[in-house]
Tab-separated table of C-alpha atoms in Angstrom:
chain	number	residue	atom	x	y	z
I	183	UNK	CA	25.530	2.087	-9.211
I	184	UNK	CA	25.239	5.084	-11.253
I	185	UNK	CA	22.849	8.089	-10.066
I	186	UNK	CA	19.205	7.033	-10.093
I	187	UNK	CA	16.488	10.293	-9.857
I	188	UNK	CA	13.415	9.295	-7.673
I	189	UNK	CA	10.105	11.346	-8.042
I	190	UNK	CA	6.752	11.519	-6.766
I	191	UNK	CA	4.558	14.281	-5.922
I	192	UNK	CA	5.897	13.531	-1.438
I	193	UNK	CA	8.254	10.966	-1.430
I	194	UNK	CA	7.222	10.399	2.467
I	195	UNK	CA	3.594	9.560	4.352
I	196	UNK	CA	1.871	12.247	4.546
I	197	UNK	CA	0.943	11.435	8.668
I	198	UNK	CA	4.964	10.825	8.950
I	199	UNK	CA	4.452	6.929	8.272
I	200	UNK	CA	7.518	5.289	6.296
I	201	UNK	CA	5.980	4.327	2.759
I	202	UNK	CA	7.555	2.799	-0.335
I	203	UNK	CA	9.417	5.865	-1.355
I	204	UNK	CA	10.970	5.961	2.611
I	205	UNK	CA	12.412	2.292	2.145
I	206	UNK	CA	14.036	2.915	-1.871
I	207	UNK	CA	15.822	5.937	-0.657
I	208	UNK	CA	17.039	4.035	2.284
I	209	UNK	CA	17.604	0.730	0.387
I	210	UNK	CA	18.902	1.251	-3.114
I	211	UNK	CA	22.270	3.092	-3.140
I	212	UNK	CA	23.130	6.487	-4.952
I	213	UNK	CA	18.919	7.084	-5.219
I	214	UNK	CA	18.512	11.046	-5.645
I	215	UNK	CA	15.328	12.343	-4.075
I	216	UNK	CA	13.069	14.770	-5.621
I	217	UNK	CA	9.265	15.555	-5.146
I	218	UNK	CA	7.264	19.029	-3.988
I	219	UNK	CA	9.370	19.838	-1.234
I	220	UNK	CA	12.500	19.414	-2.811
I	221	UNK	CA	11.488	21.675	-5.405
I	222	UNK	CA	10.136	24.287	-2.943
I	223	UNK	CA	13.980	24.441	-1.651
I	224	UNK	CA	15.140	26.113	-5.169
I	225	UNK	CA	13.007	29.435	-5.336
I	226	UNK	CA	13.948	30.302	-8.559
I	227	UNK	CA	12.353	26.468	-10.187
I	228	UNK	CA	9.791	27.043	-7.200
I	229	UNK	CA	8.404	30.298	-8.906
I	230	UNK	CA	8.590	29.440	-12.396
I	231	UNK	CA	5.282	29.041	-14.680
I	232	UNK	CA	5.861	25.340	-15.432
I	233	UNK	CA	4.148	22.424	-14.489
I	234	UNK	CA	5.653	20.404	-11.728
I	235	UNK	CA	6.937	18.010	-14.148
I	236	UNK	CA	9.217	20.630	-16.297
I	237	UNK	CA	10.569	21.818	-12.914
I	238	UNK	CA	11.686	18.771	-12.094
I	239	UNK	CA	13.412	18.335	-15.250
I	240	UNK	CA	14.737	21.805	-14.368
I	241	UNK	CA	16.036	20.726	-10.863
I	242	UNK	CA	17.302	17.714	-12.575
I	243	UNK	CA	19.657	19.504	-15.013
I	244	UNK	CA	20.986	21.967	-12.588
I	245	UNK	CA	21.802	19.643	-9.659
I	246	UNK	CA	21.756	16.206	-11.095
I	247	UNK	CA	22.292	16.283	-15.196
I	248	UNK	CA	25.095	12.742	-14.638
I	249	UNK	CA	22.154	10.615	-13.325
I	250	UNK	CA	21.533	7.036	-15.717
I	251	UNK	CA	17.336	7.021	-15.198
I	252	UNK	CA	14.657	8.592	-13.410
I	253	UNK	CA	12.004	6.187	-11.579
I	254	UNK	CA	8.202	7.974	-11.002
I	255	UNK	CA	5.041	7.647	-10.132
I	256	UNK	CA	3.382	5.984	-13.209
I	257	UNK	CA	-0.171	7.129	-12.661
I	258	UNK	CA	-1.010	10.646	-11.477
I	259	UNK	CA	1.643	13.086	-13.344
I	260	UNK	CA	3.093	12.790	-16.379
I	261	UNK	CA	6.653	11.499	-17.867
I	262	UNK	CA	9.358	13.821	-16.277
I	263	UNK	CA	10.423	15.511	-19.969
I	264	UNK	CA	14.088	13.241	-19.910
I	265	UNK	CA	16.494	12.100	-22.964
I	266	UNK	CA	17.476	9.390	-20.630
I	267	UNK	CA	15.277	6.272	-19.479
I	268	UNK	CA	11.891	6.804	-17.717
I	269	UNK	CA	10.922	3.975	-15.117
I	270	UNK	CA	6.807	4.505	-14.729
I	271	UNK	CA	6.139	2.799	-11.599
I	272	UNK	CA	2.332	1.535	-11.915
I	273	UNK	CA	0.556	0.441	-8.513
I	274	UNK	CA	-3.403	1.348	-9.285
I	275	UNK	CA	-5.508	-0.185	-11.306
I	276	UNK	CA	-7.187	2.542	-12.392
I	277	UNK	CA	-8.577	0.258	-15.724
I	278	UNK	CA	-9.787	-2.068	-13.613
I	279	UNK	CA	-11.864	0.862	-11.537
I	280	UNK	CA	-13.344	2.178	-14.372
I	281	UNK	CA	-11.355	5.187	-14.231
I	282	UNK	CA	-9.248	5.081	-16.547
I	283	UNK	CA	-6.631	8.020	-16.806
I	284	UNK	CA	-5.556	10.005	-19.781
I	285	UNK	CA	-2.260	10.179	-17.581
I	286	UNK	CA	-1.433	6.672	-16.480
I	287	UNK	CA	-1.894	5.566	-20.080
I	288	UNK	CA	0.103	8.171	-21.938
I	289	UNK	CA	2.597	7.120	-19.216
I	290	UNK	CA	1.855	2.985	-19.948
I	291	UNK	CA	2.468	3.625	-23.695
I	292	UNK	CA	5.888	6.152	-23.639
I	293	UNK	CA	7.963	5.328	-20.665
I	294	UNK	CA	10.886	3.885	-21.402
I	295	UNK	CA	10.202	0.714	-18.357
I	296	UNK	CA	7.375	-0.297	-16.546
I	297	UNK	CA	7.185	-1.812	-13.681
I	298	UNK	CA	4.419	-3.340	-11.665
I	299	UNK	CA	3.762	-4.531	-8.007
I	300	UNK	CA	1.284	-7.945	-8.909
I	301	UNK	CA	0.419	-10.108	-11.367
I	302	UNK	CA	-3.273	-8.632	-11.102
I	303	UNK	CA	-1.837	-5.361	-12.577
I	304	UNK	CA	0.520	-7.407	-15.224
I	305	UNK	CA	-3.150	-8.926	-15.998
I	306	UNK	CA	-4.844	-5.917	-16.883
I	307	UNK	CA	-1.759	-4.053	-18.403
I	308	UNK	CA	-0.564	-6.941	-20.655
I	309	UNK	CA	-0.048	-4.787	-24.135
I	310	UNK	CA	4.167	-4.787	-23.021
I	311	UNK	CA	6.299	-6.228	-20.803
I	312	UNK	CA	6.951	-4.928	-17.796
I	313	UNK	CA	8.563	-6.085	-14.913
I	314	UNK	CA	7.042	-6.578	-11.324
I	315	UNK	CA	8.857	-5.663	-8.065
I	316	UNK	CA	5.978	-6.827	-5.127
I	317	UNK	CA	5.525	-3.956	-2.443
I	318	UNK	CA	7.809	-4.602	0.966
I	319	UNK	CA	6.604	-3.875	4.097
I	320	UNK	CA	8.397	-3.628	7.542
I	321	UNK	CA	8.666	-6.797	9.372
I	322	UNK	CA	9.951	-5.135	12.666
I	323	UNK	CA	7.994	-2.207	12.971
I	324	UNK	CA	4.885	-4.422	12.494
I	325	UNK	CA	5.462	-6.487	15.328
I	326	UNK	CA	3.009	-9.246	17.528
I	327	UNK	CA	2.201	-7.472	20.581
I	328	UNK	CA	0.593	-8.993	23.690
I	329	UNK	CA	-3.410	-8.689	22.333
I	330	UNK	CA	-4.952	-8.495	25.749
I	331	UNK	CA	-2.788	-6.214	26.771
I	332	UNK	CA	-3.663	-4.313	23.436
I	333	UNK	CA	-7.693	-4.569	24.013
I	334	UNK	CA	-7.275	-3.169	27.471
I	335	UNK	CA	-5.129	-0.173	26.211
I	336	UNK	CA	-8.310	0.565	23.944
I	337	UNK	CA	-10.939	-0.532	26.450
I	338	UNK	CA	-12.514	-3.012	24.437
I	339	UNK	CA	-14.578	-5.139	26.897
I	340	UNK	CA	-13.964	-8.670	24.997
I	341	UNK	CA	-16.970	-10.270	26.419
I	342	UNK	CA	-19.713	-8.701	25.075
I	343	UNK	CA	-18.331	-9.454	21.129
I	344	UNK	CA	-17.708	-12.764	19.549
I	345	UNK	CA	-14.624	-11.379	17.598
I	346	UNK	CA	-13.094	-8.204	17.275
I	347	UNK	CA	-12.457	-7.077	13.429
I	348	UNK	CA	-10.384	-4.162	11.554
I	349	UNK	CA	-10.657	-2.538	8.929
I	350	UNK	CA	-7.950	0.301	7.517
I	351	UNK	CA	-8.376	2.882	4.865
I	352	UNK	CA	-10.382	5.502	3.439
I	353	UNK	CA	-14.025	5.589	3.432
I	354	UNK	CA	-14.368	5.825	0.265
I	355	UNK	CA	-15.345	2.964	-2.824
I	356	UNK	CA	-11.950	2.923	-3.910
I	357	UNK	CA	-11.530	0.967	-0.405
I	358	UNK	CA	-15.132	-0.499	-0.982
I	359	UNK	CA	-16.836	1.555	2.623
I	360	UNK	CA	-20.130	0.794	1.359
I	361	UNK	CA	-20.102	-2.827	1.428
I	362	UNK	CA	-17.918	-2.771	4.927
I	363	UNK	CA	-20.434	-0.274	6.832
I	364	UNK	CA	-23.074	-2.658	5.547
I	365	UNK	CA	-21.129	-5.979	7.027
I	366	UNK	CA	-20.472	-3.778	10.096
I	367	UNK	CA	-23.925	-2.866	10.333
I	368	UNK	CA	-25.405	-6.949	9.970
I	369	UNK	CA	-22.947	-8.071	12.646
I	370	UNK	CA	-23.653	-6.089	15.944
I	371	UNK	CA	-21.675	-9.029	17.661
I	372	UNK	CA	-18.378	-8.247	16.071
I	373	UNK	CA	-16.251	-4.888	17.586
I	374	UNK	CA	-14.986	-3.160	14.458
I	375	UNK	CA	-12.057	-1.283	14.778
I	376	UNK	CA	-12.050	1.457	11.440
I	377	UNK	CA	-8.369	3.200	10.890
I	378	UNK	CA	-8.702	5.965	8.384
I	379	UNK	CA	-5.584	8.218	6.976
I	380	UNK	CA	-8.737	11.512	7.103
I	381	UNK	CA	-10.906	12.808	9.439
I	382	UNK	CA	-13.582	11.192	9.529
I	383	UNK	CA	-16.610	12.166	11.020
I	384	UNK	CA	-19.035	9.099	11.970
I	385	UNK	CA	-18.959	7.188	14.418
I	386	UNK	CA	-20.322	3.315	15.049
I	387	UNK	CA	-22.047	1.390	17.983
I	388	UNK	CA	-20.010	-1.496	18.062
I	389	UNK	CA	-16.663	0.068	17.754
I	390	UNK	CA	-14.353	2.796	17.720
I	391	UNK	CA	-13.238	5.049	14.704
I	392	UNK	CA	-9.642	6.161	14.561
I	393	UNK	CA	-8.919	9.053	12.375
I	394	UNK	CA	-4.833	9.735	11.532
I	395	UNK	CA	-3.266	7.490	13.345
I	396	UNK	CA	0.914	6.835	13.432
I	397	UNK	CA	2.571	3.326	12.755
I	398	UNK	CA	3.013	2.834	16.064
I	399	UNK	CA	-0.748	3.517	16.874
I	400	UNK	CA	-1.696	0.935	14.104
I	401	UNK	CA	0.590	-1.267	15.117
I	402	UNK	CA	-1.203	-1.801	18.254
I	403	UNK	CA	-4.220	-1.728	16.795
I	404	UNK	CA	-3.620	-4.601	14.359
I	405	UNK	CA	-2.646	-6.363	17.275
I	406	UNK	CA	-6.553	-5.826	19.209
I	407	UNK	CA	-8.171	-7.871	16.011
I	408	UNK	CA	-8.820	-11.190	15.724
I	409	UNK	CA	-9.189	-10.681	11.787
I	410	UNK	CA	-8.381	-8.281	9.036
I	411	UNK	CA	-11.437	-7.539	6.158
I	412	UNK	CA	-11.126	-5.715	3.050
I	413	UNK	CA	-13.538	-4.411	0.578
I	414	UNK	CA	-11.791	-2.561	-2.064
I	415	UNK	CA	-12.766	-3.750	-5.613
I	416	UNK	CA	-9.592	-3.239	-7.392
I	417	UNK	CA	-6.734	-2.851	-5.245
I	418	UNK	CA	-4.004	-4.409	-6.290
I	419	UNK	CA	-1.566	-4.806	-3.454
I	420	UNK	CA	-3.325	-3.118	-0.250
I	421	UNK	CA	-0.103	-2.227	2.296
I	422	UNK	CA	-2.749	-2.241	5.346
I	423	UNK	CA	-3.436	-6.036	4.109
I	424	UNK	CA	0.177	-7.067	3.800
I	425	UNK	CA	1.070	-5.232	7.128
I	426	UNK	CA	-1.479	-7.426	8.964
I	427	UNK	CA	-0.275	-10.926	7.892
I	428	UNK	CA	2.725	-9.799	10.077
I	429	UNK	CA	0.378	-10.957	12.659
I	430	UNK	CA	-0.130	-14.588	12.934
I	431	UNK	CA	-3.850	-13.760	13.212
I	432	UNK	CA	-6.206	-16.722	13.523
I	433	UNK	CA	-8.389	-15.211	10.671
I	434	UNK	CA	-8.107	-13.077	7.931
I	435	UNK	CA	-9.938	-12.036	5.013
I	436	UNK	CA	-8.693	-11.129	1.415
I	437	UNK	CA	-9.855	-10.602	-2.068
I	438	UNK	CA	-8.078	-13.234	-4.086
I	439	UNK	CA	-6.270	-10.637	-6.750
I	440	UNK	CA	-4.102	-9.912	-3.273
I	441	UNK	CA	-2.840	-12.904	-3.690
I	442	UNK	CA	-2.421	-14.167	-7.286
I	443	UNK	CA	1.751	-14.411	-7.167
I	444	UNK	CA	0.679	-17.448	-4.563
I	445	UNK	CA	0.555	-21.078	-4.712
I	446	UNK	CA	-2.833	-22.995	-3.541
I	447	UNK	CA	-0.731	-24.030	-0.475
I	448	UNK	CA	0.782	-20.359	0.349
I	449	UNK	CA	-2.920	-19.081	0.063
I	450	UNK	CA	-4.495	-21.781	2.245
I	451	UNK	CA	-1.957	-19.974	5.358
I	452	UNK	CA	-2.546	-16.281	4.720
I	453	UNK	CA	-6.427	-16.745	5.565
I	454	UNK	CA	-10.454	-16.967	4.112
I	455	UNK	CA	-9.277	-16.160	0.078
I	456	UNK	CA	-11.877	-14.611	-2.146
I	457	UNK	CA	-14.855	-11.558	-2.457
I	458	UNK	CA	-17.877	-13.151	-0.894
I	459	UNK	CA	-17.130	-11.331	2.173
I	460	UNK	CA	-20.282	-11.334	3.620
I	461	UNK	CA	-20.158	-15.284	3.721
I	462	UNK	CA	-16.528	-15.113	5.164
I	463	UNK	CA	-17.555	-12.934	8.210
I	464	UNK	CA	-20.384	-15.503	9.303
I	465	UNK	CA	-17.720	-18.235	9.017
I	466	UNK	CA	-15.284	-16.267	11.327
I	467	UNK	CA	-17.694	-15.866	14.337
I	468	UNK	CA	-17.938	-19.529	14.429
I	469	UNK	CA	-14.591	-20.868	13.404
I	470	UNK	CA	-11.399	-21.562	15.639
I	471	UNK	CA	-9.572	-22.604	12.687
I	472	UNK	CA	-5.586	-20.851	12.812
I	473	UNK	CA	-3.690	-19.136	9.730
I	474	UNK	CA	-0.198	-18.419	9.873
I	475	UNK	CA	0.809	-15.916	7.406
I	476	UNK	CA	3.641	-14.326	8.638
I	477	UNK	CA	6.262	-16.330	6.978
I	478	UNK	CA	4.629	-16.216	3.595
I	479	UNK	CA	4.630	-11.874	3.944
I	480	UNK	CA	7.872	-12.683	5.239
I	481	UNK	CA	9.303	-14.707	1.919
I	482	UNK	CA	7.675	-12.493	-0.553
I	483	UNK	CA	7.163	-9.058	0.457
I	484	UNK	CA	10.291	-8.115	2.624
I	485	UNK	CA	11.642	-4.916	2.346
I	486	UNK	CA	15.191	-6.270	1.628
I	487	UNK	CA	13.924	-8.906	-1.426
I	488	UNK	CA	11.974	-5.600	-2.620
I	489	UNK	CA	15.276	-3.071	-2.529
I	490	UNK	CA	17.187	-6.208	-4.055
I	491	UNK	CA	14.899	-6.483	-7.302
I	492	UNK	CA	14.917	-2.770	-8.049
I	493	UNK	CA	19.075	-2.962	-7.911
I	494	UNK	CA	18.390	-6.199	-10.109
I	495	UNK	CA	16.623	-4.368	-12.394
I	496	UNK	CA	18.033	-0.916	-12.504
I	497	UNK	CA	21.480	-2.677	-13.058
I	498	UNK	CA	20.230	-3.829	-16.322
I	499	UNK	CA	19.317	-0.341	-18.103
């Protein structure tokens, strides 16, 4: 496959975690890397006066001028400045937020491709086609892991809570913390485990907060919880939320635009589908009823089926 020019602002986690950008470079062959730091190593591009845009088209000239397209972020910088095919690669929502960005839909309109992760962003963004590679996440890493063993690692005494709950990501309303510290807050019964990427600095009576924690960390943490909530009001494809099916968890709660490439059947194993959160929590702490949606995270949102459809695709331009 000819030379394809990857770019994002970091193309890693920024707490060393293996993201999206980890698994293309690994998984789609002769992918060229290029974001902040790989700019920083030129000091010459480094110090020019140009946005970080031109001095990637720079870098990309100098080092790279035979590659066949360049893939980026889609919604917080702008087109790299190219006379060969721009792939915008458009994860957030940001029209279904409310916050709409001058960016993201400059980027929408002129990119050469777009492609998507869901069909709730191919709902919202419906003025072209585009084409919709769902996010992968990492089956082995995300492993099940004896759960007592877990809770008494983390000294969570199991008998004085009905269930043990987590939530993971920022608290912020992009992630919808409002609404969770109020369900937290009605259900003293329920240990909540929070995860957040920042320092955060509250703390809660019936739980623990974890501020920065590595993949390994989370992975055990995932594995204390009986069930998996999340707030955010227009988040299209949540990692933290696919990461957890890996679980076989008896319960699990998700907003239904997490699941809209799904058949009734598929959603009926992944767990309680749908926003009234609130109502879902209550029917946790008094149901035994099992979901199993491992295999579905499994059939649809492997890494390898994800690497596969961007070779797919970028074999076709």
């Amino acid at each position: 496959m000819s030379k394809i020019i990857l770019v994002n602002d970091y193309l890693h986690g920024l707490m060393g975690e293996r993201v999206l950008w980890d698994f293309m470079l690994e998984g789609i062959p002769n992918i060229i890397k290029i974001d902040i730091d790989v700019i920083k190593q030129d000091n010459i591009i480094q110090n020019m006066n140009i946005s970080f845009e031109q001095k990637v088209s720079v870098y990309i000239d100098k080092y790279h001028s035979d590659y066949k397209a360049i893939v980026q972020n889609g919604s917080w910088f702008s087109l790299i400045p190219s006379s060969k095919p721009r792939i915008a690669l458009i994860q957030d929502n940001l029209r279904k937020m409310g916050r709409c960005s001058h960016i993201q839909e400059n980027n929408f309109k002129n990119a050469e491709y777009i492609i998507t992760n869901s069909n709730e962003v191919d709902n919202y963004y419906s003025e072209r086609n585009t084409f919709q590679i769902p996010l992968g996440v990492d089956n082995k890493l995300f492993s099940v892991l004896d759960k007592n063993e877990m809770r008494k690692k983390q000294n969570i005494d199991v008998t004085k809570y009905k269930k043990i709950g987590i939530f993971v990501g920022a608290m912020n309303e992009v992630k919808g913390w409002s609404r969770i510290k109020s369900i937290i807050n009605e259900h003293p019964d329920i240990y909540w485990i929070i995860v957040s990427k920042h320092k955060e600095g509250i703390n809660i009576p019936n739980g623990m907060v974890y501020n920065q924690v590595n993949q390994l960390q989370l992975c055990e943490l995932y594995n204390c919880a009986d069930f998996f909530i999340i707030g955010s009001p227009s988040e299209t494809q949540c990692l933290a939320a696919i990461e957890c099916c890996l679980y076989c968890w008896k319960y699990f709660i998700l907003s239904n635009r997490f699941v809209t490439n799904l058949s009734s059947g598929e959603k009926n194993q992944i767990g309680i589908i749908g926003d009234n959160l609130e109502q879902a929590v209550y029917t946790i702490k008094n149901s035994d009823k099992k979901y199993i949606p491992r295999e579905i995270v499994e059939k649809y949102y492997s890494i390898d089926e994800m690497c596969n459809k961007w070779i797919k695709f970028l074999d076709t331009i």
